[in-house]
PDB file of C-alpha atoms in Angstrom:
ATOM      1  CA  LYS X 121     111.194 106.255  97.729  1.00 82.00           C
ATOM      2  CA  GLN X 122     108.745 104.964  95.132  1.00 88.00           C
ATOM      3  CA  GLU X 123     105.111 104.912  96.198  1.00 92.00           C
ATOM      4  CA  VAL X 124     102.335 103.190  94.273  1.00 95.00           C
ATOM      5  CA  THR X 125      98.676 104.102  94.744  1.00 97.00           C
ATOM      6  CA  GLN X 126      95.674 102.319  93.305  1.00 97.00           C
ATOM      7  CA  ILE X 127      92.318 103.991  93.025  1.00 94.00           C
ATOM      8  CA  PRO X 128      89.613 103.016  93.713  1.00 93.00           C
ATOM      9  CA  ALA X 129      90.286 100.579  96.553  1.00 95.00           C
ATOM     10  CA  ALA X 130      87.056  98.778  95.713  1.00 96.00           C
ATOM     11  CA  LEU X 131      84.681  98.792  92.751  1.00 96.00           C
ATOM     12  CA  SER X 132      81.383  97.043  92.075  1.00 97.00           C
ATOM     13  CA  VAL X 133      79.806  97.182  88.605  1.00 96.00           C
ATOM     14  CA  PRO X 134      77.131  95.268  86.661  1.00 97.00           C
ATOM     15  CA  GLU X 135      78.188  92.595  84.227  1.00 97.00           C
ATOM     16  CA  GLY X 136      78.936  93.812  80.717  1.00 97.00           C
ATOM     17  CA  GLU X 137      80.329  97.217  81.618  1.00 97.00           C
ATOM     18  CA  ASN X 138      83.699  98.448  80.474  1.00 97.00           C
ATOM     19  CA  LEU X 139      85.830  99.657  83.368  1.00 95.00           C
ATOM     20  CA  VAL X 140      89.136 101.290  84.175  1.00 97.00           C
ATOM     21  CA  LEU X 141      91.429 100.653  87.121  1.00 97.00           C
ATOM     22  CA  ASN X 142      94.036 103.254  87.987  1.00 98.00           C
ATOM     23  CA  CYS X 143      97.601 103.014  89.226  1.00 98.00           C
ATOM     24  CA  SER X 144      99.815 106.005  90.003  1.00 98.00           C
ATOM     25  CA  PHE X 145     103.457 106.112  91.012  1.00 97.00           C
ATOM     26  CA  THR X 146     105.592 108.917  92.414  1.00 95.00           C
ATOM     27  CA  ASP X 147     108.937 108.326  90.660  1.00 91.00           C
ATOM     28  CA  SER X 148     108.831 108.202  86.869  1.00 91.00           C
ATOM     29  CA  ALA X 149     112.247 106.506  86.614  1.00 88.00           C
ATOM     30  CA  ILE X 150     110.745 103.074  86.205  1.00 90.00           C
ATOM     31  CA  TYR X 151     112.009  99.955  84.477  1.00 89.00           C
ATOM     32  CA  ASN X 152     108.610  98.376  83.900  1.00 93.00           C
ATOM     33  CA  LEU X 153     105.126  98.011  85.341  1.00 95.00           C
ATOM     34  CA  GLN X 154     103.209  94.777  85.842  1.00 96.00           C
ATOM     35  CA  TRP X 155      99.498  94.169  86.469  1.00 98.00           C
ATOM     36  CA  PHE X 156      98.441  91.117  88.476  1.00 97.00           C
ATOM     37  CA  ARG X 157      95.191  89.491  89.458  1.00 97.00           C
ATOM     38  CA  GLN X 158      94.696  87.810  92.836  1.00 96.00           C
ATOM     39  CA  ASP X 159      91.745  85.595  93.701  1.00 96.00           C
ATOM     40  CA  PRO X 160      90.873  85.145  97.407  1.00 92.00           C
ATOM     41  CA  GLY X 161      93.430  82.982  99.188  1.00 90.00           C
ATOM     42  CA  LYS X 162      95.455  82.481  96.012  1.00 92.00           C
ATOM     43  CA  GLY X 163      98.734  83.649  94.563  1.00 94.00           C
ATOM     44  CA  LEU X 164      99.190  86.396  91.992  1.00 95.00           C
ATOM     45  CA  THR X 165      98.559  85.783  88.306  1.00 96.00           C
ATOM     46  CA  SER X 166     100.426  88.037  85.896  1.00 95.00           C
ATOM     47  CA  LEU X 167      98.120  89.816  83.453  1.00 97.00           C
ATOM     48  CA  LEU X 168     100.276  92.302  81.559  1.00 97.00           C
ATOM     49  CA  LEU X 169     103.861  93.579  81.688  1.00 96.00           C
ATOM     50  CA  ILE X 170     104.672  96.985  80.182  1.00 96.00           C
ATOM     51  CA  GLN X 171     108.295  97.958  79.677  1.00 94.00           C
ATOM     52  CA  SER X 172     109.207 101.611  80.219  1.00 92.00           C
ATOM     53  CA  SER X 173     109.641 102.131  76.467  1.00 94.00           C
ATOM     54  CA  GLN X 174     106.118 100.895  75.699  1.00 95.00           C
ATOM     55  CA  ARG X 175     102.834 102.812  75.840  1.00 96.00           C
ATOM     56  CA  GLU X 176     100.419  99.897  76.116  1.00 96.00           C
ATOM     57  CA  GLN X 177      99.951  96.144  76.127  1.00 97.00           C
ATOM     58  CA  THR X 178      96.864  94.116  75.254  1.00 97.00           C
ATOM     59  CA  SER X 179      95.720  90.632  76.139  1.00 96.00           C
ATOM     60  CA  GLY X 180      92.206  89.604  75.170  1.00 97.00           C
ATOM     61  CA  ARG X 181      89.718  91.921  76.898  1.00 98.00           C
ATOM     62  CA  LEU X 182      92.491  93.608  78.878  1.00 98.00           C
ATOM     63  CA  ASN X 183      94.458  96.665  77.850  1.00 98.00           C
ATOM     64  CA  ALA X 184      97.068  98.352  80.014  1.00 98.00           C
ATOM     65  CA  SER X 185      98.508 101.760  79.252  1.00 98.00           C
ATOM     66  CA  LEU X 186     101.539 103.508  80.662  1.00 98.00           C
ATOM     67  CA  ASP X 187     102.289 107.225  80.866  1.00 97.00           C
ATOM     68  CA  LYS X 188     105.649 107.518  82.566  1.00 94.00           C
ATOM     69  CA  SER X 189     105.809 111.289  82.517  1.00 93.00           C
ATOM     70  CA  SER X 190     102.590 111.630  84.494  1.00 96.00           C
ATOM     71  CA  GLY X 191     103.293 108.583  86.659  1.00 97.00           C
ATOM     72  CA  ARG X 192     100.141 106.748  85.678  1.00 97.00           C
ATOM     73  CA  SER X 193      98.960 103.413  84.341  1.00 98.00           C
ATOM     74  CA  THR X 194      95.443 102.236  83.630  1.00 98.00           C
ATOM     75  CA  LEU X 195      94.035  98.754  83.217  1.00 98.00           C
ATOM     76  CA  TYR X 196      91.014  98.704  80.932  1.00 98.00           C
ATOM     77  CA  ILE X 197      88.679  95.709  81.143  1.00 98.00           C
ATOM     78  CA  ALA X 198      86.175  95.407  78.322  1.00 98.00           C
ATOM     79  CA  ALA X 199      82.790  93.719  78.601  1.00 98.00           C
ATOM     80  CA  SER X 200      83.288  92.692  82.232  1.00 97.00           C
ATOM     81  CA  GLN X 201      82.185  89.229  83.396  1.00 97.00           C
ATOM     82  CA  PRO X 202      81.528  87.795  86.881  1.00 97.00           C
ATOM     83  CA  GLY X 203      84.711  85.739  86.471  1.00 97.00           C
ATOM     84  CA  ASP X 204      86.687  89.001  86.418  1.00 98.00           C
ATOM     85  CA  SER X 205      85.883  89.495  90.102  1.00 98.00           C
ATOM     86  CA  ALA X 206      89.208  89.575  91.955  1.00 98.00           C
ATOM     87  CA  THR X 207      91.758  91.967  93.421  1.00 97.00           C
ATOM     88  CA  TYR X 208      93.932  93.669  90.821  1.00 98.00           C
ATOM     89  CA  LEU X 209      97.452  94.691  91.828  1.00 97.00           C
ATOM     90  CA  CYS X 210      99.846  97.051  90.118  1.00 97.00           C
ATOM     91  CA  ALA X 211     103.612  96.669  90.667  1.00 95.00           C
ATOM     92  CA  VAL X 212     106.344  99.053  89.557  1.00 93.00           C
ATOM     93  CA  ARG X 213     109.992  98.175  88.989  1.00 90.00           C
ATOM     94  CA  SER X 214     112.093 101.255  89.703  1.00 84.00           C
ATOM     95  CA  TYR X 215     115.658 102.179  88.980  1.00 75.00           C
ATOM     96  CA  SER X 216     115.788 104.145  92.203  1.00 61.00           C
ATOM     97  CA  GLY X 217     114.655 101.236  94.331  1.00 55.00           C
ATOM     98  CA  GLY X 218     111.074 101.188  95.545  1.00 54.00           C
ATOM     99  CA  GLY X 219     112.112  98.341  97.752  1.00 56.00           C
ATOM    100  CA  ALA X 220     115.318  96.397  98.202  1.00 56.00           C
ATOM    101  CA  ASP X 221     114.802  94.895  94.755  1.00 68.00           C
ATOM    102  CA  GLY X 222     113.222  97.894  93.175  1.00 69.00           C
ATOM    103  CA  LEU X 223     109.680  96.453  92.955  1.00 84.00           C
ATOM    104  CA  THR X 224     106.872  98.321  94.704  1.00 90.00           C
ATOM    105  CA  PHE X 225     103.293  97.050  94.897  1.00 94.00           C
ATOM    106  CA  GLY X 226     100.084  99.003  95.264  1.00 95.00           C
ATOM    107  CA  LYS X 227      97.481  97.786  97.737  1.00 95.00           C
ATOM    108  CA  GLY X 228      95.133  96.726  94.979  1.00 96.00           C
ATOM    109  CA  THR X 229      91.623  97.353  93.690  1.00 97.00           C
ATOM    110  CA  HIS X 230      89.000  94.854  94.843  1.00 97.00           C
ATOM    111  CA  LEU X 231      86.661  94.365  91.885  1.00 98.00           C
ATOM    112  CA  ILE X 232      83.210  92.789  92.028  1.00 98.00           C
ATOM    113  CA  ILE X 233      81.235  92.165  88.848  1.00 97.00           C
ATOM    114  CA  GLN X 234      77.540  91.725  89.584  1.00 96.00           C
ATOM    115  CA  PRO X 235      75.754  89.087  87.466  1.00 94.00           C
TER     116      PRO X 235
ATOM    117  CA  ASP E 107     103.925  72.687  82.740  1.00 65.00           C
ATOM    118  CA  GLY E 108     106.444  75.093  84.188  1.00 74.00           C
ATOM    119  CA  GLY E 109     105.639  76.970  87.340  1.00 94.00           C
ATOM    120  CA  ILE E 110     106.313  77.649  90.992  1.00 96.00           C
ATOM    121  CA  THR E 111     105.183  75.234  93.677  1.00 97.00           C
ATOM    122  CA  GLN E 112     104.759  76.363  97.265  1.00 97.00           C
ATOM    123  CA  SER E 113     104.113  73.921 100.071  1.00 96.00           C
ATOM    124  CA  PRO E 114     102.375  73.434 102.310  1.00 96.00           C
ATOM    125  CA  LYS E 115      99.255  75.420 101.440  1.00 96.00           C
ATOM    126  CA  TYR E 116      98.411  75.843 105.145  1.00 96.00           C
ATOM    127  CA  LEU E 117     100.874  75.736 108.051  1.00 94.00           C
ATOM    128  CA  PHE E 118     100.364  76.080 111.769  1.00 92.00           C
ATOM    129  CA  ARG E 119     103.153  77.094 114.113  1.00 89.00           C
ATOM    130  CA  LYS E 120     103.317  76.910 117.856  1.00 89.00           C
ATOM    131  CA  GLU E 121     104.942  79.674 119.843  1.00 85.00           C
ATOM    132  CA  GLY E 122     108.735  79.292 119.871  1.00 86.00           C
ATOM    133  CA  GLN E 123     108.908  76.967 116.881  1.00 91.00           C
ATOM    134  CA  ASN E 124     110.809  77.432 113.654  1.00 94.00           C
ATOM    135  CA  VAL E 125     108.968  76.446 110.483  1.00 95.00           C
ATOM    136  CA  THR E 126     110.165  76.184 106.890  1.00 97.00           C
ATOM    137  CA  LEU E 127     108.123  77.096 103.822  1.00 98.00           C
ATOM    138  CA  SER E 128     109.050  75.415 100.570  1.00 98.00           C
ATOM    139  CA  CYS E 129     109.334  77.128  97.175  1.00 98.00           C
ATOM    140  CA  GLU E 130     110.363  75.168  94.077  1.00 98.00           C
ATOM    141  CA  GLN E 131     110.398  76.387  90.454  1.00 97.00           C
ATOM    142  CA  ASN E 132     111.001  74.550  87.194  1.00 96.00           C
ATOM    143  CA  LEU E 133     111.121  77.669  85.047  1.00 95.00           C
ATOM    144  CA  ASN E 134     114.923  77.887  85.052  1.00 95.00           C
ATOM    145  CA  HIS E 135     114.627  81.393  86.499  1.00 94.00           C
ATOM    146  CA  ASP E 136     117.691  82.954  88.074  1.00 93.00           C
ATOM    147  CA  ALA E 137     115.989  85.285  90.560  1.00 92.00           C
ATOM    148  CA  MET E 138     113.650  84.224  93.372  1.00 95.00           C
ATOM    149  CA  TYR E 139     111.782  86.278  95.951  1.00 95.00           C
ATOM    150  CA  TRP E 140     109.772  85.887  99.146  1.00 97.00           C
ATOM    151  CA  TYR E 141     106.959  88.297  99.979  1.00 96.00           C
ATOM    152  CA  ARG E 142     104.640  88.620 102.926  1.00 96.00           C
ATOM    153  CA  GLN E 143     101.027  89.772 102.490  1.00 96.00           C
ATOM    154  CA  ASP E 144      98.894  91.086 105.348  1.00 94.00           C
ATOM    155  CA  PRO E 145      95.281  92.316 105.102  1.00 87.00           C
ATOM    156  CA  GLY E 146      95.109  95.963 104.059  1.00 81.00           C
ATOM    157  CA  GLN E 147      98.803  96.140 103.234  1.00 84.00           C
ATOM    158  CA  GLY E 148     100.716  95.752 100.020  1.00 85.00           C
ATOM    159  CA  LEU E 149     103.173  92.946  99.462  1.00 93.00           C
ATOM    160  CA  ARG E 150     106.386  93.392 101.435  1.00 93.00           C
ATOM    161  CA  LEU E 151     109.696  91.869 100.417  1.00 92.00           C
ATOM    162  CA  ILE E 152     111.376  89.528 102.919  1.00 96.00           C
ATOM    163  CA  TYR E 153     114.393  88.125 101.044  1.00 96.00           C
ATOM    164  CA  TYR E 154     115.512  87.749  97.457  1.00 94.00           C
ATOM    165  CA  SER E 155     118.175  85.843  95.562  1.00 94.00           C
ATOM    166  CA  GLN E 156     119.552  86.753  92.156  1.00 91.00           C
ATOM    167  CA  ILE E 157     121.806  83.715  91.844  1.00 91.00           C
ATOM    168  CA  VAL E 158     122.604  80.419  93.551  1.00 94.00           C
ATOM    169  CA  ASN E 159     124.441  80.714  96.879  1.00 95.00           C
ATOM    170  CA  ASP E 160     123.669  84.414  97.144  1.00 94.00           C
ATOM    171  CA  PHE E 161     120.717  86.213  98.738  1.00 95.00           C
ATOM    172  CA  GLN E 162     119.867  89.663 100.049  1.00 93.00           C
ATOM    173  CA  LYS E 163     117.655  91.011 102.805  1.00 94.00           C
ATOM    174  CA  GLY E 164     114.466  92.754 101.822  1.00 91.00           C
ATOM    175  CA  ASP E 165     112.488  95.333 103.727  1.00 89.00           C
ATOM    176  CA  ILE E 166     111.283  93.035 106.533  1.00 94.00           C
ATOM    177  CA  ALA E 167     113.974  90.329 106.894  1.00 96.00           C
ATOM    178  CA  GLU E 168     114.110  90.278 110.707  1.00 96.00           C
ATOM    179  CA  GLY E 169     112.992  86.922 112.097  1.00 96.00           C
ATOM    180  CA  TYR E 170     113.384  85.128 108.754  1.00 97.00           C
ATOM    181  CA  SER E 171     116.161  83.167 107.070  1.00 98.00           C
ATOM    182  CA  VAL E 172     116.653  81.666 103.611  1.00 98.00           C
ATOM    183  CA  SER E 173     119.036  79.520 101.616  1.00 98.00           C
ATOM    184  CA  ARG E 174     119.678  79.130  97.873  1.00 98.00           C
ATOM    185  CA  GLU E 175     121.708  75.964  97.414  1.00 97.00           C
ATOM    186  CA  LYS E 176     119.975  75.027  94.162  1.00 97.00           C
ATOM    187  CA  LYS E 177     118.668  77.209  91.354  1.00 97.00           C
ATOM    188  CA  GLU E 178     115.198  75.732  91.573  1.00 97.00           C
ATOM    189  CA  SER E 179     114.738  75.960  95.355  1.00 98.00           C
ATOM    190  CA  PHE E 180     114.452  78.899  97.750  1.00 98.00           C
ATOM    191  CA  PRO E 181     113.098  77.796 101.160  1.00 98.00           C
ATOM    192  CA  LEU E 182     112.074  80.341 103.791  1.00 98.00           C
ATOM    193  CA  THR E 183     112.426  79.642 107.508  1.00 97.00           C
ATOM    194  CA  VAL E 184     110.255  81.611 109.905  1.00 96.00           C
ATOM    195  CA  THR E 185     112.130  81.620 113.185  1.00 94.00           C
ATOM    196  CA  SER E 186     110.889  82.095 116.724  1.00 89.00           C
ATOM    197  CA  ALA E 187     112.361  85.598 116.560  1.00 89.00           C
ATOM    198  CA  GLN E 188     109.549  86.637 114.199  1.00 89.00           C
ATOM    199  CA  LYS E 189     107.001  87.956 116.677  1.00 87.00           C
ATOM    200  CA  ASN E 190     104.036  88.265 114.347  1.00 90.00           C
ATOM    201  CA  PRO E 191     104.379  85.540 111.716  1.00 93.00           C
ATOM    202  CA  THR E 192     100.709  84.988 110.931  1.00 95.00           C
ATOM    203  CA  ALA E 193     100.390  86.036 107.283  1.00 96.00           C
ATOM    204  CA  PHE E 194     100.128  84.848 103.698  1.00 97.00           C
ATOM    205  CA  TYR E 195     103.558  84.125 102.197  1.00 97.00           C
ATOM    206  CA  LEU E 196     104.195  84.317  98.473  1.00 97.00           C
ATOM    207  CA  CYS E 197     107.199  83.109  96.523  1.00 97.00           C
ATOM    208  CA  ALA E 198     108.043  84.531  93.098  1.00 96.00           C
ATOM    209  CA  SER E 199     110.663  84.078  90.406  1.00 95.00           C
ATOM    210  CA  GLU E 200     111.966  86.036  87.444  1.00 92.00           C
ATOM    211  CA  PRO E 201     114.179  84.926  84.546  1.00 88.00           C
ATOM    212  CA  GLY E 202     116.189  88.119  84.658  1.00 78.00           C
ATOM    213  CA  HIS E 203     115.854  91.719  85.616  1.00 71.00           C
ATOM    214  CA  GLY E 204     112.839  93.297  84.026  1.00 75.00           C
ATOM    215  CA  TYR E 205     111.199  90.219  82.484  1.00 83.00           C
ATOM    216  CA  GLY E 206     108.312  90.126  84.922  1.00 88.00           C
ATOM    217  CA  TYR E 207     107.469  88.025  87.936  1.00 92.00           C
ATOM    218  CA  THR E 208     105.764  84.627  88.223  1.00 94.00           C
ATOM    219  CA  PHE E 209     104.174  83.844  91.586  1.00 95.00           C
ATOM    220  CA  GLY E 210     103.383  80.651  93.436  1.00 96.00           C
ATOM    221  CA  SER E 211     100.011  79.921  95.018  1.00 96.00           C
ATOM    222  CA  GLY E 212     101.102  80.907  98.517  1.00 97.00           C
ATOM    223  CA  THR E 213     101.341  79.445 102.019  1.00 97.00           C
ATOM    224  CA  ARG E 214      99.097  80.661 104.810  1.00 96.00           C
ATOM    225  CA  LEU E 215     100.923  80.504 108.139  1.00 96.00           C
ATOM    226  CA  THR E 216      99.004  80.734 111.387  1.00 94.00           C
ATOM    227  CA  VAL E 217     100.412  80.840 114.911  1.00 89.00           C
ATOM    228  CA  VAL E 218      98.447  78.671 117.348  1.00 86.00           C
TER     229      VAL E 218
END
């Protein structure tokens, strides 16, 4: 069964720093991987989707990489801002079925950017 | 603008009542999903539907029911059989397998 782990569970950094959030998964037979952002009491906002054949995706200050063979993805946030404060979730779509539909979520990294 | 609308934003249920959470999308997506989110836990799949008039149980379907009579609508009913329904419920849709999920803004259900 696919398992997704996100480290660290929480992170607090000063504004302006570049930072990296980590996501690891146990089964490398994945279809794709998606990074989401969740603000308190809100739904999930999709940030980046990486297909299994891709190595990275970029959107503005965000860059996500994927290394299937090692079961890892990273989300790089450049020049962090207080508005980046949120919980970041990683979700993996597996061929083997991490859940009934093959999508398994990590528990998230709670990020606080200090002004 | 296209998106997913969940209503209501907050819902209160008395013991023994059934309540229905609404999820409507205008994205023309085929697949729709219901997830439950509890503090300290990842999202857990309740039900999903890949096509109209067809749906499948997820990992925690007991105490819930759904219908998919229209492509744009996927309501979730929380029945009295669900013993611990207090949670944040999220609806999502996807145009096809592997194209990525779009989520609604969620419904917070509280048992009173």
